[in-house]
Coordinates of C-alpha atoms in Angstrom, one line a residue:
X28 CA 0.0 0.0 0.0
X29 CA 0.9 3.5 -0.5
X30 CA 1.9 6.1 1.8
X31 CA -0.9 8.1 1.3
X32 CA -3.8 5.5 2.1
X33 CA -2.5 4.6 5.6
X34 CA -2.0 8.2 6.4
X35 CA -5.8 8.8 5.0
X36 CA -6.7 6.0 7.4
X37 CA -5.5 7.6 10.5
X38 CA -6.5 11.4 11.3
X39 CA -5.0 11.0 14.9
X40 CA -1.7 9.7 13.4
X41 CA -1.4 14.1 12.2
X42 CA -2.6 14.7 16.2
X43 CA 0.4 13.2 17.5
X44 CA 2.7 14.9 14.6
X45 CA 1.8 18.4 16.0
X46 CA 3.9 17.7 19.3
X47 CA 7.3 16.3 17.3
X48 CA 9.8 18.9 16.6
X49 CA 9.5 20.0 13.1
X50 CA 13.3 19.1 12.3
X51 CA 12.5 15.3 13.6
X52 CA 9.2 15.5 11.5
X53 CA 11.1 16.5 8.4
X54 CA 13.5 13.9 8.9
X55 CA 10.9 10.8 9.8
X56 CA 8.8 12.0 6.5
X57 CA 11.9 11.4 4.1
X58 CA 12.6 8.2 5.8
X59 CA 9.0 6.9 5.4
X60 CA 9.8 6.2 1.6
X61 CA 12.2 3.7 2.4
X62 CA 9.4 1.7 4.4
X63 CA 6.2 -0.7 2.8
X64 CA 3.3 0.0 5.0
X65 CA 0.8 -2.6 4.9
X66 CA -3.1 -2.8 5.8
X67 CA -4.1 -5.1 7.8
X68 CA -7.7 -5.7 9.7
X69 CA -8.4 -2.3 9.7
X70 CA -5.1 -1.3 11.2
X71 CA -1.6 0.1 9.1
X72 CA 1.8 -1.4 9.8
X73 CA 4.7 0.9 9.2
X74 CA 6.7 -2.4 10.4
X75 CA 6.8 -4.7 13.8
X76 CA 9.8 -2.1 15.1
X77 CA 6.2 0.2 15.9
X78 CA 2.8 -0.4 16.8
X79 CA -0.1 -0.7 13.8
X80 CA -2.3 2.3 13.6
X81 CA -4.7 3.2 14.8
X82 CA -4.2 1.5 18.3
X83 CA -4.2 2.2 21.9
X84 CA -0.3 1.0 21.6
X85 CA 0.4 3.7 19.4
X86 CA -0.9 5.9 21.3
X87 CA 0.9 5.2 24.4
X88 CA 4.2 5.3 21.8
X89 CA 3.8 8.4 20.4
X90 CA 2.8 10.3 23.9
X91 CA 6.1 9.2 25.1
X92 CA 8.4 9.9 22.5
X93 CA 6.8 13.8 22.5
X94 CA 7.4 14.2 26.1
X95 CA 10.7 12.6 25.5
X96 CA 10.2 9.7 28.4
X97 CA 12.6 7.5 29.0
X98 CA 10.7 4.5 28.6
X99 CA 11.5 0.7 26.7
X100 CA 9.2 1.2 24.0
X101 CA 10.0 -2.9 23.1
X102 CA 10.7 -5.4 26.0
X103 CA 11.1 -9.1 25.2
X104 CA 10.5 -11.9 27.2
X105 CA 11.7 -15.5 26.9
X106 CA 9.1 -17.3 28.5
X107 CA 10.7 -21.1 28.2
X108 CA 14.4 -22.2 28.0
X109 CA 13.3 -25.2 25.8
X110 CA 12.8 -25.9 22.1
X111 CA 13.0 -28.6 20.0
X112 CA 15.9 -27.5 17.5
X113 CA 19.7 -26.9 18.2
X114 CA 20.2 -24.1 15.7
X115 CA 23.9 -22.9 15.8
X116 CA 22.9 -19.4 15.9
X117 CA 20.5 -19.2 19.1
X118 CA 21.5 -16.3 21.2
X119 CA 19.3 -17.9 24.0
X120 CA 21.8 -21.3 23.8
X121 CA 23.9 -20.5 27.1
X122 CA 21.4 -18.7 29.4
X123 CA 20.4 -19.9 32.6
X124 CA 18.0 -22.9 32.7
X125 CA 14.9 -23.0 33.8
X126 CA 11.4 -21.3 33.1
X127 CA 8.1 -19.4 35.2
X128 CA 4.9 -21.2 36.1
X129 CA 1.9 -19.1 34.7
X130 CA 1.4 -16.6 37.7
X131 CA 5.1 -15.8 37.6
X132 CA 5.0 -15.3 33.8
X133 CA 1.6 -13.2 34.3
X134 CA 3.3 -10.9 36.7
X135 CA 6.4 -10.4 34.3
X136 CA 4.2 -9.0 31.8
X137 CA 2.2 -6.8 33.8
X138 CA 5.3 -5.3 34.9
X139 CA 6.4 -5.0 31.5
X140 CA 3.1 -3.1 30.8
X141 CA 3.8 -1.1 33.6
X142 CA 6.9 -0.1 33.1
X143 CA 5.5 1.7 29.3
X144 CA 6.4 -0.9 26.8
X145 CA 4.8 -0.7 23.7
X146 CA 5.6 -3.7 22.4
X147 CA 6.5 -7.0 23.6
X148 CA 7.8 -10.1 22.4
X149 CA 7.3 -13.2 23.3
X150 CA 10.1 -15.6 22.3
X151 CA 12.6 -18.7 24.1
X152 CA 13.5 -21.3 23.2
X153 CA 10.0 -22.3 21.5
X154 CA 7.4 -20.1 23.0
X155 CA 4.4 -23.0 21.6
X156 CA 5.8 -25.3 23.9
X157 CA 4.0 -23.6 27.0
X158 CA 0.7 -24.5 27.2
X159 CA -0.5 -21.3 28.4
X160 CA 1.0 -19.1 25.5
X161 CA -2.8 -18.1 24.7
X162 CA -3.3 -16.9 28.3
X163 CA -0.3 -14.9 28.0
X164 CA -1.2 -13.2 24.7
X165 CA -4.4 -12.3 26.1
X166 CA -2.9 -10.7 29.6
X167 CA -0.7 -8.1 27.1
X168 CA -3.9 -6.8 25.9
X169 CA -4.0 -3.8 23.7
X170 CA -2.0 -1.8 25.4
X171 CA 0.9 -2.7 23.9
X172 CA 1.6 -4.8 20.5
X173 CA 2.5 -8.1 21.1
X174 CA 4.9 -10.5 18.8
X175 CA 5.6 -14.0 19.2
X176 CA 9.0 -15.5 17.7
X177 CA 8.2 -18.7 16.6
X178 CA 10.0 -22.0 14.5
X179 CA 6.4 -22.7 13.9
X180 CA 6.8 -26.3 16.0
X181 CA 3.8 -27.1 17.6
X182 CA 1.3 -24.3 15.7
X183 CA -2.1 -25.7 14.6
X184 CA -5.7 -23.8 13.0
X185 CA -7.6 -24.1 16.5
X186 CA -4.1 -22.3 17.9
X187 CA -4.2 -20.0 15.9
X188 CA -7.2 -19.1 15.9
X189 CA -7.1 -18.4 19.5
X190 CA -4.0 -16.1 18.8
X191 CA -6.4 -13.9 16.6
X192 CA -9.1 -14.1 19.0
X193 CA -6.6 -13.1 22.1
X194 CA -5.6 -9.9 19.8
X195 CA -1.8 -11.2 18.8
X196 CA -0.2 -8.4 17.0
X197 CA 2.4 -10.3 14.9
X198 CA 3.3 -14.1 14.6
X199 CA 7.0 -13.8 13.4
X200 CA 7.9 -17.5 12.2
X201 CA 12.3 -18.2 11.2
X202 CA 12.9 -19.2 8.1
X203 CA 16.5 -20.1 7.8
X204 CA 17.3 -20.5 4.4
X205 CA 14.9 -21.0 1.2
X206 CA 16.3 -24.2 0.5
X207 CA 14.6 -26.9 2.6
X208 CA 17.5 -28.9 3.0
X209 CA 19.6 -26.4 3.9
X210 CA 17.1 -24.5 7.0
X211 CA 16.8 -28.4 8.1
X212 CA 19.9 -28.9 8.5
X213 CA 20.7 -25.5 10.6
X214 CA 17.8 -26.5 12.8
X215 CA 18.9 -29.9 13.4
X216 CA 15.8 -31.6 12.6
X217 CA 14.3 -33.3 9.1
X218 CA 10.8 -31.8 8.2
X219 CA 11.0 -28.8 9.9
X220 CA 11.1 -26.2 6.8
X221 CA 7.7 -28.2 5.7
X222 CA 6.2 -27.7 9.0
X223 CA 7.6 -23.6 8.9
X224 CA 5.8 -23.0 5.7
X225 CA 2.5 -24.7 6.8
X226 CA 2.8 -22.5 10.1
X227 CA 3.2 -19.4 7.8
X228 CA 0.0 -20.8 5.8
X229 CA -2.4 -21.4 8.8
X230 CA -1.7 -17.5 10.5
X231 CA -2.2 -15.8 7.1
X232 CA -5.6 -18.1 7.0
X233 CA -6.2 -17.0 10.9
X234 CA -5.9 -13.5 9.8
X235 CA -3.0 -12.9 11.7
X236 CA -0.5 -10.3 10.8
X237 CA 2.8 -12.4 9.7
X238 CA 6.3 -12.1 9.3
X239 CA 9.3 -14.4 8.5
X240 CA 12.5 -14.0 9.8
X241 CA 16.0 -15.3 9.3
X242 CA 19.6 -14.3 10.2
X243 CA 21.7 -13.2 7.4
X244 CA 25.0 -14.9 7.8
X245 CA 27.4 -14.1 5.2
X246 CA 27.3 -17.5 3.7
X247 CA 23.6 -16.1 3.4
X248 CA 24.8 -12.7 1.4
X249 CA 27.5 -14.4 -0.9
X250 CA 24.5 -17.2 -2.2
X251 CA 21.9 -14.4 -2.7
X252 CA 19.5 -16.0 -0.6
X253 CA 18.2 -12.9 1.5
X254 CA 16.6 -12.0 -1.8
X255 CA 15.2 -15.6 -2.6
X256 CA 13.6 -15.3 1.0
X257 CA 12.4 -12.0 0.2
X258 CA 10.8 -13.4 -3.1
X259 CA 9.8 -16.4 -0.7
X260 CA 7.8 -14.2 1.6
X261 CA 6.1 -12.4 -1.3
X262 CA 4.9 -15.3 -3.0
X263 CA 2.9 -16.7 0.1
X264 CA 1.9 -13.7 0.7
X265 CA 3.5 -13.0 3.9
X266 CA 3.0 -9.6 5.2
X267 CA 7.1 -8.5 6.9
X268 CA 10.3 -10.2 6.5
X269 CA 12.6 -9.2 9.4
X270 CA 16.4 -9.6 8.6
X271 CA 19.0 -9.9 11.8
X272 CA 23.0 -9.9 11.5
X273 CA 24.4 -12.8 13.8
X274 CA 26.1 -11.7 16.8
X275 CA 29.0 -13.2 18.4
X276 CA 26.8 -14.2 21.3
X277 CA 25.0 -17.2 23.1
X278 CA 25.3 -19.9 20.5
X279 CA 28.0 -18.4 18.6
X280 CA 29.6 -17.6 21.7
X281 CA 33.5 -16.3 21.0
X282 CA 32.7 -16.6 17.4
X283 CA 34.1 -13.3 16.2
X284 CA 34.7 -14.1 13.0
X285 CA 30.4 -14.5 11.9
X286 CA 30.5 -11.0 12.4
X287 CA 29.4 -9.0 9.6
X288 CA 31.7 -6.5 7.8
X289 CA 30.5 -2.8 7.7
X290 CA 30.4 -3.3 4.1
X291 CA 28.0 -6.2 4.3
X292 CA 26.4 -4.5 6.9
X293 CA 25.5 -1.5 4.0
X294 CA 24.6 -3.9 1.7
X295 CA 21.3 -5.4 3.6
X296 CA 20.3 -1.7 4.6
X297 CA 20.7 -1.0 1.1
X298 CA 18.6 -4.4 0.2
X299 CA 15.9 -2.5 3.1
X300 CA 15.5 0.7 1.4
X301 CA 15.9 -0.7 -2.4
X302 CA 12.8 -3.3 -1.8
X303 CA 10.9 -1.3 0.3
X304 CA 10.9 1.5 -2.3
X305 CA 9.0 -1.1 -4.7
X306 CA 6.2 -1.0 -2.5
X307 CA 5.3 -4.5 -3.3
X308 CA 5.6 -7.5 -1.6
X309 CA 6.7 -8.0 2.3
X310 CA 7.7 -4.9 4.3
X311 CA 11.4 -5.6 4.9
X312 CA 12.9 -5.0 8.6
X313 CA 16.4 -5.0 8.4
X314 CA 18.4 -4.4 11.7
X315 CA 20.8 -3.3 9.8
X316 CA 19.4 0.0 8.5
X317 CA 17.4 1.0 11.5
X318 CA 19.7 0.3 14.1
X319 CA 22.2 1.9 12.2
X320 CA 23.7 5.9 13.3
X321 CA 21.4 7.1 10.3
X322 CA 18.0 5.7 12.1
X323 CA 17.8 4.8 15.5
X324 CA 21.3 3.4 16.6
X325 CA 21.4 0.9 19.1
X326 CA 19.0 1.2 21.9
X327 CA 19.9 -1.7 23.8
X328 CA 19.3 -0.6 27.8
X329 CA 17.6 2.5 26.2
X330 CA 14.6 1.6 24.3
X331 CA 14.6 -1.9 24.4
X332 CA 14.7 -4.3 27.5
X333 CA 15.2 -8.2 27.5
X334 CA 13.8 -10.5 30.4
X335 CA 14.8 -14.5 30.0
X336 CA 13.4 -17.3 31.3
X337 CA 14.1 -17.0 34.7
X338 CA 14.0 -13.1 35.3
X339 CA 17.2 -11.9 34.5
X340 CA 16.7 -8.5 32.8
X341 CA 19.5 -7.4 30.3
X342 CA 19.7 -4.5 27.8
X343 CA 18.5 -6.7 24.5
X344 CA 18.3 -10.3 23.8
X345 CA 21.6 -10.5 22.5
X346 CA 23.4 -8.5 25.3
X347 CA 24.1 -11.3 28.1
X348 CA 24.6 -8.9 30.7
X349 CA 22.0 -9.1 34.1
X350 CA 21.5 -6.1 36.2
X351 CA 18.8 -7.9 38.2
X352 CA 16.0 -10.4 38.2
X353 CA 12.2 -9.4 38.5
X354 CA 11.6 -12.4 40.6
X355 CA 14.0 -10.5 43.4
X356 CA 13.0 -6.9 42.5
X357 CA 10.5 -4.6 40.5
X358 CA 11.2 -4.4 36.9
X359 CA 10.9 -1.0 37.6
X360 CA 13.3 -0.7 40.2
X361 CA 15.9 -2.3 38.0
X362 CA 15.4 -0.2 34.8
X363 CA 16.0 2.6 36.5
X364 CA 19.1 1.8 38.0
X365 CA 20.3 0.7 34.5
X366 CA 19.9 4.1 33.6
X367 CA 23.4 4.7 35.2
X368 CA 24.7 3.3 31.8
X369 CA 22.1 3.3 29.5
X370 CA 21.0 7.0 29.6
X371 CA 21.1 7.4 25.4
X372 CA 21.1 5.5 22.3
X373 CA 24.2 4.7 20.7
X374 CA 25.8 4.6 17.5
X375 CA 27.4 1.0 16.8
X376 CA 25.9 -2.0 18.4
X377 CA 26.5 -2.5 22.7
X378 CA 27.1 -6.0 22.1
X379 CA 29.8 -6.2 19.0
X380 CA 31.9 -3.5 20.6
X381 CA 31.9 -5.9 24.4
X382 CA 31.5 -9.6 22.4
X383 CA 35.6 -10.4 22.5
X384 CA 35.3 -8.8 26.6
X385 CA 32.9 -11.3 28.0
X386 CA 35.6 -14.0 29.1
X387 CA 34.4 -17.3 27.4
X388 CA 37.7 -18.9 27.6
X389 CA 36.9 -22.5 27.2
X390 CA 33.5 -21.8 26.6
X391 CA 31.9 -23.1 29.7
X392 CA 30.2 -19.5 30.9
X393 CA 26.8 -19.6 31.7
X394 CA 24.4 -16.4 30.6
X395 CA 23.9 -14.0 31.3
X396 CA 27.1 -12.5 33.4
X397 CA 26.4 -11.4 37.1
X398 CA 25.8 -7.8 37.8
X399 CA 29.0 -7.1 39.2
X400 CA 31.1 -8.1 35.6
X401 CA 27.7 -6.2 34.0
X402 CA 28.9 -3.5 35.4
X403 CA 32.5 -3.7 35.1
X404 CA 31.9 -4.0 31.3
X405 CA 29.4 -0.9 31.3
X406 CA 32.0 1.4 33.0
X407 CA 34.8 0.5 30.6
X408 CA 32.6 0.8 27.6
X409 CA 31.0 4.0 28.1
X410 CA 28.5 5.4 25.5
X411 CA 30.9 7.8 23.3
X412 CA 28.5 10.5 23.5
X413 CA 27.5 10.7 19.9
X414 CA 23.7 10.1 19.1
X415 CA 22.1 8.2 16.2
X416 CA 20.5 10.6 13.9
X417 CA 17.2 10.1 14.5
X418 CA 17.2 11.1 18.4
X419 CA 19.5 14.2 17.3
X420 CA 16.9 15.5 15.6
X421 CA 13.9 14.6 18.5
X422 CA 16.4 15.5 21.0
X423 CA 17.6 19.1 19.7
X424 CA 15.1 21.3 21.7
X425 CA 14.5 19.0 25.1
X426 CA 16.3 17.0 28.0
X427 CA 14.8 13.0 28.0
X428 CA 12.4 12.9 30.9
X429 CA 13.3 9.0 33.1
X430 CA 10.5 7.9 33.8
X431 CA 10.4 4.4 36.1
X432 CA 6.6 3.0 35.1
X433 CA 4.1 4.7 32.4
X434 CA 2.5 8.1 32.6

C-alpha cells in the first residue's frame, strides 16, 4: 500500500505529529519512503519495530516519545528455555536454565506493561511449547503490540485461531534458508522447513499479521538467498520479512569471525531501502538499517529491554549482561538503575563492541554474566556520546524525561 492510504486512514496519526519537533518530522517523512506500510484488519503497519495504527499501543508510543520519556518502547521476554531444535545461531543457547509457572510469567508481563512498553515479544526457546501461551497473549492486551517469535513447531488452525481471538499483534515465524535442505539442517531436525511454511500458511488463514525472519550470515549474502527469502515471503503472501545480523553471542559464543563487515552490513540496509521502495511485496525489517547511526542506533538498555526465562533482565536479547531479576525486585526498580549506563542511544551495536570482553575462555560461561562483571563491562565501555540521527533530531530542543513506570 501507498503512503498516502494509511495516512488517510489515521486522522489522529497528524494529532500526534503536531507535538514532534518539526526538524524530527522532516526527517521521519523522508525516511517513510524507504518503508512498505501494509493494511491489515483495519489497522496500518509501518513495520513490527512500531505499533499498527490506529491502536491504543500507538498511542501510548507516540505520547512518550513527544514528552521525551525515557521508557523501553520494546521489552522481550523468553518465556521457556526449551525448544525442539539446536540451531547454531541461538543467542538464548547459554542462558540460565529454567522457566516461570503461569502466575510468575503473568506478573512479568504486567510489569512490562507497567513499566510503558509498547511492544512485547514473546520468544525462548520455542514459546508454543507452553501451554498457556494463549493466556499470556491475552494478559498483554491492547495496550501494547504483542509478537511471538516462533519456529512454527507445535502451531495448529484451533491455535491459531485463539492467537487472533486473544488480539496477537504479529506471529514472526524463522525461516533459515529457502532451500529446505539447507534451514533443516541448521535447525537440526528433518521436516521442519515443511512444518515452517505450513505455520506461515495457517496465521495468514487466521488473519494474523505475519512475518518471517532469518539471520543473514554471510554465507547467506555471498549465495543471494536474502533476496530468494524475500521473493519467498512475497509469494505466500506474507506480510514482513525481518532480517537480523548474527552476533557473536550465546550460540556463537566467541565466534568473532560471523560477524558482519560494515560493508555487508551497508549492503542489507541498502537491500531495506531498495525493496521497500518497490512497495510490493513483504515490508522488509532489516536491523541493519534502522539500528544503524542514520536511524535509531542501538537502543539496547535504552529503548529496548530483554527478560529470559528465569527473570534476569539485560539490555537486549543479544546482550548477556544481568543487572537484576524481577523475581528479586520490581522491573521498575531495575530499569531505573540501568539508567546509570544506558542513559542514550548509541551509535554502533552494545554488544559487538563488548562480544571479544565477555571472558568465554573454554567456553563453559553460563548467561547472562552477574551484575557485578555487568557492570564492570558498562563502565569500561562508556557510550561515546554521539547520538544516532534520528534522536539528534527529536532531542535538539528537550532534556529526555526518566520515567520508572508509564505516565
Amino acid at each position: 500500500m501507498r503512503i498516502r492510504d494509511w495516512m488517510s486512514l489515521s486522522p489522529e496519526f497528524f494529532r500526534h505529529l503536531m507535538n514532534m519537533p518539526l526538524s524530527h518530522m522532516w526527517y521521519m517523512a523522508k525516511r517513510l519512503r524507504y518503508e512498505n506500510p501494509h493494511r491489515h484488519n483495519n489497522q496500518v503497519y509501518i513495520n513490527t519495530f512500531f505499533p499498527p495504527v490506529p491502536s491504543t499501543a500507538f498511542d501510548k508510543f507516540f505520547n512518550s516519545v513527544a514528552k521525551k520519556k525515557w521508557v523501553p518502547f520494546s521489552i522481550y521476554f523468553a518465556v521457556t528455555d526449551q525448544c525442539p531444535y539446536k540451531c547454531p545461531h541461538c543467542s538464548y543457547g547459554l542462558h540460565t536454565k529454567g522457566r516461570m509457572d503461569t502466575n510468575g510469567a503473568l506478573d512479568v508481563i504486567a510489569q512490562i506493561k507497567s513499566l510503558g512498553a509498547t511492544i512485547i515479544g514473546i520468544t525462548g526457546g520455542e514459546p508454543l511449547l507452553r501451554q498457556d501461551i494463549v493466556e499470556l497473549v491475552e494478559s498483554i492486551g491492547d495496550e501494547s503490540s504483542s509478537i511471538i517469535f516462533t519456529t512454527g513447531y507445535n502451531l495448529d488452525e484451533q491455535l491459531c485461531s485463539k492467537f487472533f481471538r486473544a488480539g496477537l499483534g504479529c506471529l514472526a515465524i524463522g525461516i533459515e534458508s529457502p532451500d529446505g535442505g539447507e534451514h533443516d539442517k541448521t535447525r537440526g531436525v528433518e521436516g521442519s522447513f515443511q512444518l515452517a511454511l505450513r505455520a506461515i500458511q495457517m496465521s495468514l488463514e487466521a488473519g494474523i499479521y505475519t512475518a518471517i525472519s532469518t539471520v543473514a550470515t554471510r554465507e547467506k549474502l555471498l549465495k543471494g538467498q536474502v533476496q530468494q527469502l524475500a521473493e519467498l515471503a512475497t509469494k505466500y503472501g506474507v506480510h514482513e520479512f525481518r532480517i537480523l545480523e548474527p552476533i557473536p553471542t550465546g550460540g556463537l559464543q566467541g565466534r568473532q569471525e560471523e560477524s558482519l563487515s560494515a560493508e555487508e552490513s551497508k549492503r542489507l540496509a541498502d537491500f531495506h531501502k531498495q525493496w521497500n521502495r518497490k512497495k510490493k511485496g513483504p515490508a522488509v525489517v532489516c536491523f541493519s538499517y534502522l539500528e544503524s547511526d542514520e536511524m535509531f542506533g542501538c537502543g539496547a538498555g535504552f529503548h529496548h529491554l530483554f527478560v529470559d526465562a528465569v527473570g534476569n533482565v539485560c539490555p537486549c536479547d543479544l546482550t548477556p549482561l544481568s543487572f537484576g531479576n524481577v523475581t528479586e525486585e520490581p522491573l521498575s526498580e531495575i530499569w531505573a538503575r540501568m539508567s546509570q549506563w544506558f542513559d542514550r542511544p548509541r551509535c554502533g551495536c552494545f554488544i559487538k563492541e563488548i562480544c571479544n570482553k565477555l571472558g568465554w575462555g573454554d567456553g563453559a560461561v553460563v548467561l547472562p554474566l552477574s551484575e557485578d562483571q555487568s557492570i564492570e563491562l558498562c563502565n569500561a565501555h562508556r557510550r561515546n556520546g554521539k547520538l544516532p540521527r534520528i534522536y539528534k533530531t527529536l532531542y535538539r530542543t528537550k532534556k529526555i524525561r526518566h520515567c520508572s513506570k508509564s505516565s
